[in-house]
């Protein structure tokens, strides 16, 4: 499966209701976003499972710093 980074960033951004999509780039440090929460973390894990058929653990999300870090984990496991 070929995965596009920009598509991944767009799917990631869709998990946020209040943060403008223009804020999200591959280098966005998502833990620093005001809206970031454990609930959104669970939404991201569910989205990755649905869209990419990859199972992430909470530690994958916790230990990643940027959206690109998560993308690389998903790419490795797909």
PDB file of N, CA, C and O in Angstrom:
ATOM      1  N   UNK A   1       0.842  -1.194   0.000  1.00  0.00           N
ATOM      2  CA  UNK A   1       0.000   0.000   0.000  1.00  0.00           C
ATOM      3  C   UNK A   1       0.879   1.247   0.000  1.00  0.00           C
ATOM      4  O   UNK A   1       1.784   1.388   0.810  1.00  0.00           O
ATOM      5  N   UNK A   2       0.608   2.118  -0.932  1.00  0.00           N
ATOM      6  CA  UNK A   2       1.324   3.395  -0.992  1.00  0.00           C
ATOM      7  C   UNK A   2       0.511   4.410  -0.206  1.00  0.00           C
ATOM      8  O   UNK A   2      -0.682   4.578  -0.428  1.00  0.00           O
ATOM      9  N   UNK A   3       1.180   5.046   0.724  1.00  0.00           N
ATOM     10  CA  UNK A   3       0.484   5.981   1.596  1.00  0.00           C
ATOM     11  C   UNK A   3       1.057   7.382   1.387  1.00  0.00           C
ATOM     12  O   UNK A   3       2.267   7.550   1.360  1.00  0.00           O
ATOM     13  N   UNK A   4       0.186   8.330   1.231  1.00  0.00           N
ATOM     14  CA  UNK A   4       0.616   9.704   1.047  1.00  0.00           C
ATOM     15  C   UNK A   4       0.631  10.439   2.380  1.00  0.00           C
ATOM     16  O   UNK A   4      -0.363  10.419   3.113  1.00  0.00           O
ATOM     17  N   UNK A   5       1.722  11.124   2.648  1.00  0.00           N
ATOM     18  CA  UNK A   5       1.859  11.874   3.896  1.00  0.00           C
ATOM     19  C   UNK A   5       0.789  12.953   4.018  1.00  0.00           C
ATOM     20  O   UNK A   5       0.185  13.121   5.073  1.00  0.00           O
ATOM     21  N   UNK A   6       0.527  13.678   2.933  1.00  0.00           N
ATOM     22  CA  UNK A   6      -0.472  14.761   2.996  1.00  0.00           C
ATOM     23  C   UNK A   6      -1.858  14.223   3.325  1.00  0.00           C
ATOM     24  O   UNK A   6      -2.616  14.853   4.059  1.00  0.00           O
ATOM     25  N   UNK A   7      -2.187  13.063   2.778  1.00  0.00           N
ATOM     26  CA  UNK A   7      -3.463  12.426   3.074  1.00  0.00           C
ATOM     27  C   UNK A   7      -3.534  12.034   4.548  1.00  0.00           C
ATOM     28  O   UNK A   7      -4.553  12.219   5.205  1.00  0.00           O
ATOM     29  N   UNK A   8      -2.434  11.511   5.063  1.00  0.00           N
ATOM     30  CA  UNK A   8      -2.368  11.122   6.471  1.00  0.00           C
ATOM     31  C   UNK A   8      -2.570  12.343   7.375  1.00  0.00           C
ATOM     32  O   UNK A   8      -3.318  12.291   8.344  1.00  0.00           O
ATOM     33  N   UNK A   9      -1.903  13.444   7.037  1.00  0.00           N
ATOM     34  CA  UNK A   9      -2.048  14.684   7.816  1.00  0.00           C
ATOM     35  C   UNK A   9      -3.503  15.155   7.793  1.00  0.00           C
ATOM     36  O   UNK A   9      -4.051  15.557   8.826  1.00  0.00           O
ATOM     37  N   UNK A  10      -4.160  15.059   6.636  1.00  0.00           N
ATOM     38  CA  UNK A  10      -5.565  15.477   6.520  1.00  0.00           C
ATOM     39  C   UNK A  10      -6.463  14.598   7.396  1.00  0.00           C
ATOM     40  O   UNK A  10      -7.343  15.116   8.106  1.00  0.00           O
ATOM     41  N   UNK A  11      -6.249  13.286   7.373  1.00  0.00           N
ATOM     42  CA  UNK A  11      -7.034  12.387   8.227  1.00  0.00           C
ATOM     43  C   UNK A  11      -6.785  12.698   9.709  1.00  0.00           C
ATOM     44  O   UNK A  11      -7.714  12.677  10.519  1.00  0.00           O
ATOM     45  N   UNK A  12      -5.537  12.971  10.050  1.00  0.00           N
ATOM     46  CA  UNK A  12      -5.185  13.325  11.425  1.00  0.00           C
ATOM     47  C   UNK A  12      -5.940  14.584  11.843  1.00  0.00           C
ATOM     48  O   UNK A  12      -6.546  14.630  12.916  1.00  0.00           O
ATOM     49  N   UNK A  13      -5.919  15.593  10.976  1.00  0.00           N
ATOM     50  CA  UNK A  13      -6.560  16.876  11.287  1.00  0.00           C
ATOM     51  C   UNK A  13      -8.063  16.723  11.497  1.00  0.00           C
ATOM     52  O   UNK A  13      -8.661  17.460  12.288  1.00  0.00           O
ATOM     53  N   UNK A  14      -8.680  15.763  10.799  1.00  0.00           N
ATOM     54  CA  UNK A  14     -10.130  15.552  10.918  1.00  0.00           C
ATOM     55  C   UNK A  14     -10.541  15.103  12.325  1.00  0.00           C
ATOM     56  O   UNK A  14     -11.723  15.188  12.659  1.00  0.00           O
ATOM     57  N   UNK A  15      -9.599  14.654  13.129  1.00  0.00           N
ATOM     58  CA  UNK A  15      -9.928  14.201  14.481  1.00  0.00           C
ATOM     59  C   UNK A  15     -10.133  15.378  15.435  1.00  0.00           C
ATOM     60  O   UNK A  15     -10.604  15.209  16.552  1.00  0.00           O
ATOM     61  N   UNK A  16      -9.782  16.558  14.992  1.00  0.00           N
ATOM     62  CA  UNK A  16      -9.886  17.768  15.812  1.00  0.00           C
ATOM     63  C   UNK A  16     -11.085  18.595  15.364  1.00  0.00           C
ATOM     64  O   UNK A  16     -11.287  18.809  14.174  1.00  0.00           O
ATOM     65  N   UNK A  17     -11.870  19.082  16.319  1.00  0.00           N
ATOM     66  CA  UNK A  17     -13.047  19.876  15.989  1.00  0.00           C
ATOM     67  C   UNK A  17     -12.757  21.376  15.990  1.00  0.00           C
ATOM     68  O   UNK A  17     -13.332  22.114  15.196  1.00  0.00           O
ATOM     69  N   UNK A  18     -11.886  21.818  16.879  1.00  0.00           N
ATOM     70  CA  UNK A  18     -11.698  23.254  17.067  1.00  0.00           C
ATOM     71  C   UNK A  18     -10.415  23.795  16.441  1.00  0.00           C
ATOM     72  O   UNK A  18     -10.302  24.996  16.215  1.00  0.00           O
ATOM     73  N   UNK A  19      -9.464  22.941  16.165  1.00  0.00           N
ATOM     74  CA  UNK A  19      -8.179  23.394  15.622  1.00  0.00           C
ATOM     75  C   UNK A  19      -8.286  23.480  14.103  1.00  0.00           C
ATOM     76  O   UNK A  19      -8.695  22.530  13.453  1.00  0.00           O
ATOM     77  N   UNK A  20      -7.906  24.635  13.541  1.00  0.00           N
ATOM     78  CA  UNK A  20      -7.988  24.845  12.101  1.00  0.00           C
ATOM     79  C   UNK A  20      -7.064  23.880  11.358  1.00  0.00           C
ATOM     80  O   UNK A  20      -5.934  23.640  11.784  1.00  0.00           O
ATOM     81  N   UNK A  21      -7.550  23.347  10.251  1.00  0.00           N
ATOM     82  CA  UNK A  21      -6.785  22.357   9.483  1.00  0.00           C
ATOM     83  C   UNK A  21      -5.451  22.912   8.995  1.00  0.00           C
ATOM     84  O   UNK A  21      -4.491  22.155   8.797  1.00  0.00           O
ATOM     85  N   UNK A  22      -5.355  24.226   8.811  1.00  0.00           N
ATOM     86  CA  UNK A  22      -4.113  24.830   8.312  1.00  0.00           C
ATOM     87  C   UNK A  22      -2.965  24.702   9.313  1.00  0.00           C
ATOM     88  O   UNK A  22      -1.797  24.849   8.952  1.00  0.00           O
ATOM     89  N   UNK A  23      -3.288  24.406  10.570  1.00  0.00           N
ATOM     90  CA  UNK A  23      -2.274  24.240  11.624  1.00  0.00           C
ATOM     91  C   UNK A  23      -1.486  22.950  11.426  1.00  0.00           C
ATOM     92  O   UNK A  23      -0.331  22.848  11.826  1.00  0.00           O
ATOM     93  N   UNK A  24      -2.089  21.978  10.757  1.00  0.00           N
ATOM     94  CA  UNK A  24      -1.503  20.644  10.681  1.00  0.00           C
ATOM     95  C   UNK A  24      -0.547  20.490   9.501  1.00  0.00           C
ATOM     96  O   UNK A  24      -0.932  20.704   8.349  1.00  0.00           O
ATOM     97  N   UNK A  25       0.682  20.138   9.830  1.00  0.00           N
ATOM     98  CA  UNK A  25       1.705  19.812   8.836  1.00  0.00           C
ATOM     99  C   UNK A  25       2.404  18.556   9.328  1.00  0.00           C
ATOM    100  O   UNK A  25       2.206  18.152  10.483  1.00  0.00           O
ATOM    101  N   UNK A  26       3.235  17.932   8.497  1.00  0.00           N
ATOM    102  CA  UNK A  26       3.967  16.758   8.979  1.00  0.00           C
ATOM    103  C   UNK A  26       4.796  17.041  10.233  1.00  0.00           C
ATOM    104  O   UNK A  26       5.006  16.160  11.059  1.00  0.00           O
ATOM    105  N   UNK A  27       5.251  18.279  10.383  1.00  0.00           N
ATOM    106  CA  UNK A  27       6.122  18.621  11.516  1.00  0.00           C
ATOM    107  C   UNK A  27       5.359  19.140  12.737  1.00  0.00           C
ATOM    108  O   UNK A  27       5.969  19.525  13.733  1.00  0.00           O
ATOM    109  N   UNK A  28       4.030  19.148  12.682  1.00  0.00           N
ATOM    110  CA  UNK A  28       3.229  19.610  13.819  1.00  0.00           C
ATOM    111  C   UNK A  28       3.479  18.718  15.027  1.00  0.00           C
ATOM    112  O   UNK A  28       3.363  17.502  14.944  1.00  0.00           O
ATOM    113  N   UNK A  29       3.838  19.347  16.140  1.00  0.00           N
ATOM    114  CA  UNK A  29       4.000  18.624  17.413  1.00  0.00           C
ATOM    115  C   UNK A  29       2.625  18.593  18.076  1.00  0.00           C
ATOM    116  O   UNK A  29       2.236  19.515  18.775  1.00  0.00           O
ATOM    117  N   UNK A  30       1.906  17.506  17.811  1.00  0.00           N
ATOM    118  CA  UNK A  30       0.491  17.465  18.168  1.00  0.00           C
ATOM    119  C   UNK A  30       0.232  17.486  19.664  1.00  0.00           C
ATOM    120  O   UNK A  30      -0.810  17.937  20.095  1.00  0.00           O
ATOM    121  N   UNK A  31       1.189  17.050  20.474  1.00  0.00           N
ATOM    122  CA  UNK A  31       0.990  17.101  21.935  1.00  0.00           C
ATOM    123  C   UNK A  31       0.909  18.548  22.434  1.00  0.00           C
ATOM    124  O   UNK A  31       0.359  18.806  23.495  1.00  0.00           O
ATOM    125  N   UNK A  32       1.482  19.469  21.652  1.00  0.00           N
ATOM    126  CA  UNK A  32       1.492  20.882  22.036  1.00  0.00           C
ATOM    127  C   UNK A  32       0.204  21.617  21.663  1.00  0.00           C
ATOM    128  O   UNK A  32       0.004  22.750  22.067  1.00  0.00           O
ATOM    129  N   UNK A  33      -0.654  20.978  20.874  1.00  0.00           N
ATOM    130  CA  UNK A  33      -1.896  21.635  20.457  1.00  0.00           C
ATOM    131  C   UNK A  33      -2.841  21.754  21.646  1.00  0.00           C
ATOM    132  O   UNK A  33      -2.986  20.822  22.437  1.00  0.00           O
ATOM    133  N   UNK A  34      -3.481  22.899  21.752  1.00  0.00           N
ATOM    134  CA  UNK A  34      -4.370  23.162  22.884  1.00  0.00           C
ATOM    135  C   UNK A  34      -5.495  22.131  22.975  1.00  0.00           C
ATOM    136  O   UNK A  34      -5.902  21.719  24.058  1.00  0.00           O
ATOM    137  N   UNK A  35      -5.984  21.688  21.815  1.00  0.00           N
ATOM    138  CA  UNK A  35      -7.119  20.773  21.795  1.00  0.00           C
ATOM    139  C   UNK A  35      -6.714  19.310  22.058  1.00  0.00           C
ATOM    140  O   UNK A  35      -7.567  18.461  22.298  1.00  0.00           O
ATOM    141  N   UNK A  36      -5.422  19.002  22.004  1.00  0.00           N
ATOM    142  CA  UNK A  36      -4.970  17.611  22.164  1.00  0.00           C
ATOM    143  C   UNK A  36      -5.430  17.028  23.498  1.00  0.00           C
ATOM    144  O   UNK A  36      -5.338  17.680  24.535  1.00  0.00           O
ATOM    145  N   UNK A  37      -5.940  15.812  23.468  1.00  0.00           N
ATOM    146  CA  UNK A  37      -6.359  15.126  24.691  1.00  0.00           C
ATOM    147  C   UNK A  37      -6.237  13.626  24.474  1.00  0.00           C
ATOM    148  O   UNK A  37      -6.034  13.166  23.348  1.00  0.00           O
ATOM    149  N   UNK A  38      -6.392  12.882  25.541  1.00  0.00           N
ATOM    150  CA  UNK A  38      -6.343  11.425  25.423  1.00  0.00           C
ATOM    151  C   UNK A  38      -7.498  10.918  24.559  1.00  0.00           C
ATOM    152  O   UNK A  38      -7.357   9.925  23.841  1.00  0.00           O
ATOM    153  N   UNK A  39      -8.628  11.619  24.594  1.00  0.00           N
ATOM    154  CA  UNK A  39      -9.770  11.224  23.765  1.00  0.00           C
ATOM    155  C   UNK A  39      -9.448  11.374  22.281  1.00  0.00           C
ATOM    156  O   UNK A  39      -9.771  10.498  21.469  1.00  0.00           O
ATOM    157  N   UNK A  40      -8.801  12.467  21.918  1.00  0.00           N
ATOM    158  CA  UNK A  40      -8.390  12.640  20.525  1.00  0.00           C
ATOM    159  C   UNK A  40      -7.337  11.596  20.165  1.00  0.00           C
ATOM    160  O   UNK A  40      -7.336  11.070  19.054  1.00  0.00           O
ATOM    161  N   UNK A  41      -6.471  11.272  21.122  1.00  0.00           N
ATOM    162  CA  UNK A  41      -5.490  10.209  20.890  1.00  0.00           C
ATOM    163  C   UNK A  41      -6.167   8.894  20.518  1.00  0.00           C
ATOM    164  O   UNK A  41      -5.749   8.193  19.594  1.00  0.00           O
ATOM    165  N   UNK A  42      -7.250   8.569  21.215  1.00  0.00           N
ATOM    166  CA  UNK A  42      -8.012   7.361  20.901  1.00  0.00           C
ATOM    167  C   UNK A  42      -8.666   7.471  19.523  1.00  0.00           C
ATOM    168  O   UNK A  42      -8.728   6.487  18.778  1.00  0.00           O
ATOM    169  N   UNK A  43      -9.137   8.653  19.178  1.00  0.00           N
ATOM    170  CA  UNK A  43      -9.726   8.875  17.851  1.00  0.00           C
ATOM    171  C   UNK A  43      -8.688   8.669  16.754  1.00  0.00           C
ATOM    172  O   UNK A  43      -8.978   8.092  15.704  1.00  0.00           O
ATOM    173  N   UNK A  44      -7.468   9.142  17.005  1.00  0.00           N
ATOM    174  CA  UNK A  44      -6.381   8.973  16.037  1.00  0.00           C
ATOM    175  C   UNK A  44      -6.072   7.486  15.859  1.00  0.00           C
ATOM    176  O   UNK A  44      -5.925   6.996  14.733  1.00  0.00           O
ATOM    177  N   UNK A  45      -5.997   6.750  16.967  1.00  0.00           N
ATOM    178  CA  UNK A  45      -5.738   5.302  16.907  1.00  0.00           C
ATOM    179  C   UNK A  45      -6.841   4.605  16.104  1.00  0.00           C
ATOM    180  O   UNK A  45      -6.554   3.757  15.247  1.00  0.00           O
ATOM    181  N   UNK A  46      -8.107   4.972  16.349  1.00  0.00           N
ATOM    182  CA  UNK A  46      -9.235   4.369  15.631  1.00  0.00           C
ATOM    183  C   UNK A  46      -9.190   4.728  14.144  1.00  0.00           C
ATOM    184  O   UNK A  46      -9.437   3.875  13.281  1.00  0.00           O
ATOM    185  N   UNK A  47      -8.866   5.975  13.824  1.00  0.00           N
ATOM    186  CA  UNK A  47      -8.781   6.415  12.429  1.00  0.00           C
ATOM    187  C   UNK A  47      -7.699   5.626  11.700  1.00  0.00           C
ATOM    188  O   UNK A  47      -7.894   5.169  10.574  1.00  0.00           O
ATOM    189  N   UNK A  48      -6.548   5.438  12.336  1.00  0.00           N
ATOM    190  CA  UNK A  48      -5.442   4.713  11.704  1.00  0.00           C
ATOM    191  C   UNK A  48      -5.837   3.256  11.470  1.00  0.00           C
ATOM    192  O   UNK A  48      -5.534   2.678  10.425  1.00  0.00           O
ATOM    193  N   UNK A  49      -6.554   2.678  12.420  1.00  0.00           N
ATOM    194  CA  UNK A  49      -7.037   1.306  12.255  1.00  0.00           C
ATOM    195  C   UNK A  49      -8.006   1.232  11.070  1.00  0.00           C
ATOM    196  O   UNK A  49      -7.885   0.356  10.209  1.00  0.00           O
ATOM    197  N   UNK A  50      -8.960   2.172  11.000  1.00  0.00           N
ATOM    198  CA  UNK A  50      -9.970   2.168   9.929  1.00  0.00           C
ATOM    199  C   UNK A  50      -9.366   2.454   8.561  1.00  0.00           C
ATOM    200  O   UNK A  50      -9.641   1.756   7.588  1.00  0.00           O
ATOM    201  N   UNK A  51      -8.553   3.510   8.480  1.00  0.00           N
ATOM    202  CA  UNK A  51      -8.047   3.971   7.184  1.00  0.00           C
ATOM    203  C   UNK A  51      -6.871   3.137   6.664  1.00  0.00           C
ATOM    204  O   UNK A  51      -6.720   2.963   5.465  1.00  0.00           O
ATOM    205  N   UNK A  52      -6.016   2.689   7.584  1.00  0.00           N
ATOM    206  CA  UNK A  52      -4.753   2.070   7.162  1.00  0.00           C
ATOM    207  C   UNK A  52      -4.600   0.626   7.622  1.00  0.00           C
ATOM    208  O   UNK A  52      -3.592  -0.006   7.325  1.00  0.00           O
ATOM    209  N   UNK A  53      -5.578   0.131   8.376  1.00  0.00           N
ATOM    210  CA  UNK A  53      -5.553  -1.243   8.868  1.00  0.00           C
ATOM    211  C   UNK A  53      -4.269  -1.533   9.657  1.00  0.00           C
ATOM    212  O   UNK A  53      -3.645  -2.582   9.496  1.00  0.00           O
ATOM    213  N   UNK A  54      -3.869  -0.563  10.463  1.00  0.00           N
ATOM    214  CA  UNK A  54      -2.681  -0.680  11.318  1.00  0.00           C
ATOM    215  C   UNK A  54      -3.124  -0.441  12.755  1.00  0.00           C
ATOM    216  O   UNK A  54      -3.842   0.510  13.037  1.00  0.00           O
ATOM    217  N   UNK A  55      -2.682  -1.311  13.649  1.00  0.00           N
ATOM    218  CA  UNK A  55      -3.019  -1.179  15.062  1.00  0.00           C
ATOM    219  C   UNK A  55      -1.885  -0.433  15.771  1.00  0.00           C
ATOM    220  O   UNK A  55      -0.751  -0.905  15.798  1.00  0.00           O
ATOM    221  N   UNK A  56      -2.202   0.717  16.321  1.00  0.00           N
ATOM    222  CA  UNK A  56      -1.241   1.468  17.131  1.00  0.00           C
ATOM    223  C   UNK A  56      -1.537   1.222  18.596  1.00  0.00           C
ATOM    224  O   UNK A  56      -2.683   1.001  18.978  1.00  0.00           O
ATOM    225  N   UNK A  57      -0.512   1.309  19.393  1.00  0.00           N
ATOM    226  CA  UNK A  57      -0.676   1.250  20.838  1.00  0.00           C
ATOM    227  C   UNK A  57      -0.634   2.682  21.375  1.00  0.00           C
ATOM    228  O   UNK A  57      -0.122   3.582  20.725  1.00  0.00           O
ATOM    229  N   UNK A  58      -1.167   2.837  22.583  1.00  0.00           N
ATOM    230  CA  UNK A  58      -1.134   4.157  23.211  1.00  0.00           C
ATOM    231  C   UNK A  58       0.276   4.721  23.286  1.00  0.00           C
ATOM    232  O   UNK A  58       0.483   5.918  23.092  1.00  0.00           O
ATOM    233  N   UNK A  59       1.257   3.849  23.557  1.00  0.00           N
ATOM    234  CA  UNK A  59       2.642   4.312  23.641  1.00  0.00           C
ATOM    235  C   UNK A  59       3.173   4.826  22.311  1.00  0.00           C
ATOM    236  O   UNK A  59       4.040   5.696  22.291  1.00  0.00           O
ATOM    237  N   UNK A  60       2.670   4.280  21.197  1.00  0.00           N
ATOM    238  CA  UNK A  60       3.090   4.791  19.887  1.00  0.00           C
ATOM    239  C   UNK A  60       2.699   6.260  19.757  1.00  0.00           C
ATOM    240  O   UNK A  60       3.483   7.083  19.284  1.00  0.00           O
ATOM    241  N   UNK A  61       1.492   6.570  20.193  1.00  0.00           N
ATOM    242  CA  UNK A  61       0.998   7.948  20.119  1.00  0.00           C
ATOM    243  C   UNK A  61       1.713   8.815  21.150  1.00  0.00           C
ATOM    244  O   UNK A  61       2.120   9.939  20.872  1.00  0.00           O
ATOM    245  N   UNK A  62       1.897   8.272  22.343  1.00  0.00           N
ATOM    246  CA  UNK A  62       2.524   9.024  23.429  1.00  0.00           C
ATOM    247  C   UNK A  62       3.988   9.339  23.123  1.00  0.00           C
ATOM    248  O   UNK A  62       4.464  10.439  23.406  1.00  0.00           O
ATOM    249  N   UNK A  63       4.700   8.391  22.538  1.00  0.00           N
ATOM    250  CA  UNK A  63       6.139   8.548  22.321  1.00  0.00           C
ATOM    251  C   UNK A  63       6.488   9.241  21.013  1.00  0.00           C
ATOM    252  O   UNK A  63       7.646   9.598  20.802  1.00  0.00           O
ATOM    253  N   UNK A  64       5.523   9.434  20.145  1.00  0.00           N
ATOM    254  CA  UNK A  64       5.764  10.162  18.903  1.00  0.00           C
ATOM    255  C   UNK A  64       5.649  11.652  19.192  1.00  0.00           C
ATOM    256  O   UNK A  64       4.841  12.073  20.015  1.00  0.00           O
ATOM    257  N   UNK A  65       6.458  12.426  18.480  1.00  0.00           N
ATOM    258  CA  UNK A  65       6.436  13.866  18.715  1.00  0.00           C
ATOM    259  C   UNK A  65       5.633  14.603  17.646  1.00  0.00           C
ATOM    260  O   UNK A  65       4.839  15.482  17.947  1.00  0.00           O
ATOM    261  N   UNK A  66       5.837  14.217  16.381  1.00  0.00           N
ATOM    262  CA  UNK A  66       5.175  14.916  15.278  1.00  0.00           C
ATOM    263  C   UNK A  66       4.230  13.970  14.541  1.00  0.00           C
ATOM    264  O   UNK A  66       4.287  12.753  14.700  1.00  0.00           O
ATOM    265  N   UNK A  67       3.392  14.555  13.694  1.00  0.00           N
ATOM    266  CA  UNK A  67       2.503  13.752  12.864  1.00  0.00           C
ATOM    267  C   UNK A  67       3.337  12.855  11.951  1.00  0.00           C
ATOM    268  O   UNK A  67       2.996  11.704  11.714  1.00  0.00           O
ATOM    269  N   UNK A  68       4.453  13.369  11.473  1.00  0.00           N
ATOM    270  CA  UNK A  68       5.340  12.578  10.613  1.00  0.00           C
ATOM    271  C   UNK A  68       5.879  11.351  11.346  1.00  0.00           C
ATOM    272  O   UNK A  68       6.031  10.286  10.746  1.00  0.00           O
ATOM    273  N   UNK A  69       6.164  11.478  12.642  1.00  0.00           N
ATOM    274  CA  UNK A  69       6.619  10.321  13.428  1.00  0.00           C
ATOM    275  C   UNK A  69       5.564   9.208  13.403  1.00  0.00           C
ATOM    276  O   UNK A  69       5.890   8.035  13.213  1.00  0.00           O
ATOM    277  N   UNK A  70       4.311   9.589  13.605  1.00  0.00           N
ATOM    278  CA  UNK A  70       3.222   8.609  13.565  1.00  0.00           C
ATOM    279  C   UNK A  70       3.079   8.007  12.174  1.00  0.00           C
ATOM    280  O   UNK A  70       2.887   6.805  12.032  1.00  0.00           O
ATOM    281  N   UNK A  71       3.179   8.857  11.160  1.00  0.00           N
ATOM    282  CA  UNK A  71       3.097   8.394   9.778  1.00  0.00           C
ATOM    283  C   UNK A  71       4.147   7.315   9.516  1.00  0.00           C
ATOM    284  O   UNK A  71       3.848   6.279   8.909  1.00  0.00           O
ATOM    285  N   UNK A  72       5.361   7.542   9.995  1.00  0.00           N
ATOM    286  CA  UNK A  72       6.436   6.560   9.780  1.00  0.00           C
ATOM    287  C   UNK A  72       6.149   5.226  10.469  1.00  0.00           C
ATOM    288  O   UNK A  72       6.446   4.179   9.909  1.00  0.00           O
ATOM    289  N   UNK A  73       5.563   5.272  11.650  1.00  0.00           N
ATOM    290  CA  UNK A  73       5.193   4.024  12.346  1.00  0.00           C
ATOM    291  C   UNK A  73       4.140   3.281  11.530  1.00  0.00           C
ATOM    292  O   UNK A  73       4.248   2.067  11.317  1.00  0.00           O
ATOM    293  N   UNK A  74       3.135   4.003  11.061  1.00  0.00           N
ATOM    294  CA  UNK A  74       2.062   3.387  10.284  1.00  0.00           C
ATOM    295  C   UNK A  74       2.635   2.802   8.990  1.00  0.00           C
ATOM    296  O   UNK A  74       2.301   1.682   8.598  1.00  0.00           O
ATOM    297  N   UNK A  75       3.522   3.551   8.348  1.00  0.00           N
ATOM    298  CA  UNK A  75       4.135   3.086   7.097  1.00  0.00           C
ATOM    299  C   UNK A  75       4.931   1.792   7.322  1.00  0.00           C
ATOM    300  O   UNK A  75       4.858   0.870   6.518  1.00  0.00           O
ATOM    301  N   UNK A  76       5.674   1.736   8.424  1.00  0.00           N
ATOM    302  CA  UNK A  76       6.469   0.548   8.745  1.00  0.00           C
ATOM    303  C   UNK A  76       5.587  -0.676   8.944  1.00  0.00           C
ATOM    304  O   UNK A  76       5.980  -1.788   8.606  1.00  0.00           O
ATOM    305  N   UNK A  77       4.418  -0.482   9.523  1.00  0.00           N
ATOM    306  CA  UNK A  77       3.557  -1.606   9.890  1.00  0.00           C
ATOM    307  C   UNK A  77       2.530  -1.974   8.827  1.00  0.00           C
ATOM    308  O   UNK A  77       1.808  -2.946   8.991  1.00  0.00           O
ATOM    309  N   UNK A  78       2.437  -1.176   7.772  1.00  0.00           N
ATOM    310  CA  UNK A  78       1.413  -1.478   6.761  1.00  0.00           C
ATOM    311  C   UNK A  78       1.963  -2.369   5.659  1.00  0.00           C
ATOM    312  O   UNK A  78       3.134  -2.589   5.544  1.00  0.00           O
TER     313      UNK A  78
END
